[in-house]
Amino acid sequence: MWKIKRIILSVLYICFASAAVVFSLFFLFTRFLLTEPPEQPDEFSPITTVTIPSEENKSDDTSEEIPHIVFDETKADEDLPVSSSAHSPMIAITFDDGPNANTARLLDCFEKYGGKCTFFAVGNMIEYFADDLKRAAENGHEIGSHGWDHSRLDLLTESEIAEQIDKTNRTIYDASGYNSTLLRPPYGYVNDLLKDTAAKAGIALIGWSVDPQDWKSRDADAVYESIMANVKEGCIILCHDLHATTVDAMEKLIPDLIEMGYRLVTVSELLTSDGSAIIPGEMYNHK
Ligand code: ZN
């Protein structure tokens, strides 16, 4: 009988001891598990204050902040191509001697692929292609002047220069509603009298930095190769949509330049992209 009591007591003792060990292990284990989660909100909160505030209104409830973080980070990733394109290198393609029979096809090309350009219109051509000039302005392209009749402006008197500028700009405005502030002197000839007269009229003079000599080669492949070989950030490219071969070249050039990462912008956008003002009477050739 005594032996049976000792056995029962021993069994009970072992049971209690085992229960104590199991309970201790369980307590330590659960304590370890419970200490981790409370740190998470503290780790997340600095991120929420950095990421969310400028984006949108939100409640102070931390439980609603985590889904917002996920959303905003995804949104930031989606915004990356847009912000990188905003800092893409700019170039300005310009077209002299229009508007003409090829201008509409050139406008189709820009509508298809995107990008903007600048037209330097010859005053006495506008009445024949007024709709195309209006469409160019409506599509966001820039309209500059190329003189009334393509005369060399450096050979004219002050009043003659003033008349070339004024008559052409009034005709551009009547056809397209565009207030032109740029002039490309025919053949690129400039003298001090032209600069002074342009300054009085509030007009800046625009040259170029890349010349594919499209008027000379009249070969679409040669125009394409020449521009591709010389294009660089900040350049102003001289072209003439008077030649169908130049527009042929543009049908390949415009999408290819865009794919290369260039932003095709107007001359004014290019010249003011660094915050500079365009100064009347100045001659700009750019990079
Ligand atoms: Zn010209």
Short mmCIF file of N, CA, C and O in Angstrom, two decimals, residues 210-213 217 219-231 249-250 252-253 256-257:
data_model
loop_
_atom_site.label_atom_id
_atom_site.label_comp_id
_atom_site.label_asym_id
_atom_site.label_seq_id
_atom_site.Cartn_x
_atom_site.Cartn_y
_atom_site.Cartn_z
N VAL A 210 22.06 72.50 -86.90
CA VAL A 210 22.19 71.28 -87.70
C VAL A 210 21.55 71.55 -89.06
O VAL A 210 20.38 71.94 -89.12
N ASP A 211 22.35 71.36 -90.13
CA ASP A 211 21.85 71.63 -91.49
C ASP A 211 22.04 70.40 -92.37
O ASP A 211 23.15 70.14 -92.84
N PRO A 212 20.98 69.62 -92.59
CA PRO A 212 21.13 68.43 -93.43
C PRO A 212 21.19 68.74 -94.93
O PRO A 212 21.34 67.82 -95.74
N GLN A 213 21.10 70.01 -95.28
CA GLN A 213 21.14 70.46 -96.68
C GLN A 213 20.12 69.70 -97.54
O GLN A 213 20.44 69.22 -98.64
N SER A 217 20.39 67.98 -101.49
CA SER A 217 20.41 66.55 -101.83
C SER A 217 19.07 66.09 -102.39
O SER A 217 19.02 65.27 -103.30
N ASP A 219 17.10 64.08 -101.17
CA ASP A 219 17.17 62.62 -101.06
C ASP A 219 16.80 62.26 -99.62
O ASP A 219 17.51 62.65 -98.68
N ALA A 220 15.68 61.56 -99.46
CA ALA A 220 15.16 61.28 -98.11
C ALA A 220 16.18 60.53 -97.25
O ALA A 220 16.36 60.85 -96.07
N ASP A 221 16.87 59.54 -97.84
CA ASP A 221 17.84 58.76 -97.06
C ASP A 221 19.01 59.63 -96.61
O ASP A 221 19.49 59.52 -95.48
N ALA A 222 19.46 60.53 -97.51
CA ALA A 222 20.59 61.41 -97.17
C ALA A 222 20.19 62.38 -96.05
O ALA A 222 20.99 62.64 -95.14
N VAL A 223 18.96 62.90 -96.11
CA VAL A 223 18.47 63.81 -95.07
C VAL A 223 18.40 63.06 -93.74
O VAL A 223 18.85 63.56 -92.70
N TYR A 224 17.86 61.85 -93.78
CA TYR A 224 17.74 61.02 -92.58
C TYR A 224 19.13 60.78 -91.97
O TYR A 224 19.34 61.01 -90.76
N GLU A 225 20.07 60.33 -92.80
CA GLU A 225 21.41 60.00 -92.30
C GLU A 225 22.12 61.22 -91.74
O GLU A 225 22.78 61.16 -90.70
N SER A 226 21.98 62.34 -92.43
CA SER A 226 22.66 63.57 -92.00
C SER A 226 22.15 64.03 -90.63
O SER A 226 22.94 64.40 -89.76
N ILE A 227 20.82 64.01 -90.46
CA ILE A 227 20.26 64.45 -89.17
C ILE A 227 20.65 63.46 -88.06
O ILE A 227 21.07 63.86 -86.97
N MET A 228 20.58 62.16 -88.36
CA MET A 228 20.94 61.16 -87.35
C MET A 228 22.41 61.29 -86.93
O MET A 228 22.77 61.06 -85.77
N ALA A 229 23.26 61.68 -87.88
CA ALA A 229 24.70 61.79 -87.58
C ALA A 229 25.02 63.04 -86.76
O ALA A 229 26.06 63.09 -86.10
N ASN A 230 24.16 64.04 -86.83
CA ASN A 230 24.50 65.33 -86.19
C ASN A 230 23.58 65.75 -85.05
O ASN A 230 23.87 66.73 -84.35
N VAL A 231 22.47 65.04 -84.86
CA VAL A 231 21.51 65.45 -83.83
C VAL A 231 22.15 65.37 -82.45
O VAL A 231 22.93 64.46 -82.16
N ALA A 249 11.61 61.88 -95.42
CA ALA A 249 12.61 61.60 -94.38
C ALA A 249 11.97 61.73 -93.00
O ALA A 249 12.26 60.93 -92.09
N MET A 250 11.08 62.71 -92.83
CA MET A 250 10.45 62.95 -91.52
C MET A 250 9.57 61.78 -91.09
O MET A 250 9.43 61.50 -89.90
N LYS A 252 10.19 58.81 -91.22
CA LYS A 252 11.03 57.84 -90.52
C LYS A 252 11.75 58.51 -89.33
O LYS A 252 11.91 57.92 -88.27
N LEU A 253 12.17 59.77 -89.55
CA LEU A 253 12.95 60.48 -88.52
C LEU A 253 12.16 60.75 -87.25
O LEU A 253 12.67 60.55 -86.13
N ASP A 256 11.70 57.72 -85.07
CA ASP A 256 13.02 57.22 -84.62
C ASP A 256 13.64 58.15 -83.58
O ASP A 256 14.23 57.69 -82.60
N LEU A 257 13.53 59.46 -83.79
CA LEU A 257 14.10 60.41 -82.81
C LEU A 257 13.36 60.30 -81.48
O LEU A 257 13.98 60.36 -80.41
#
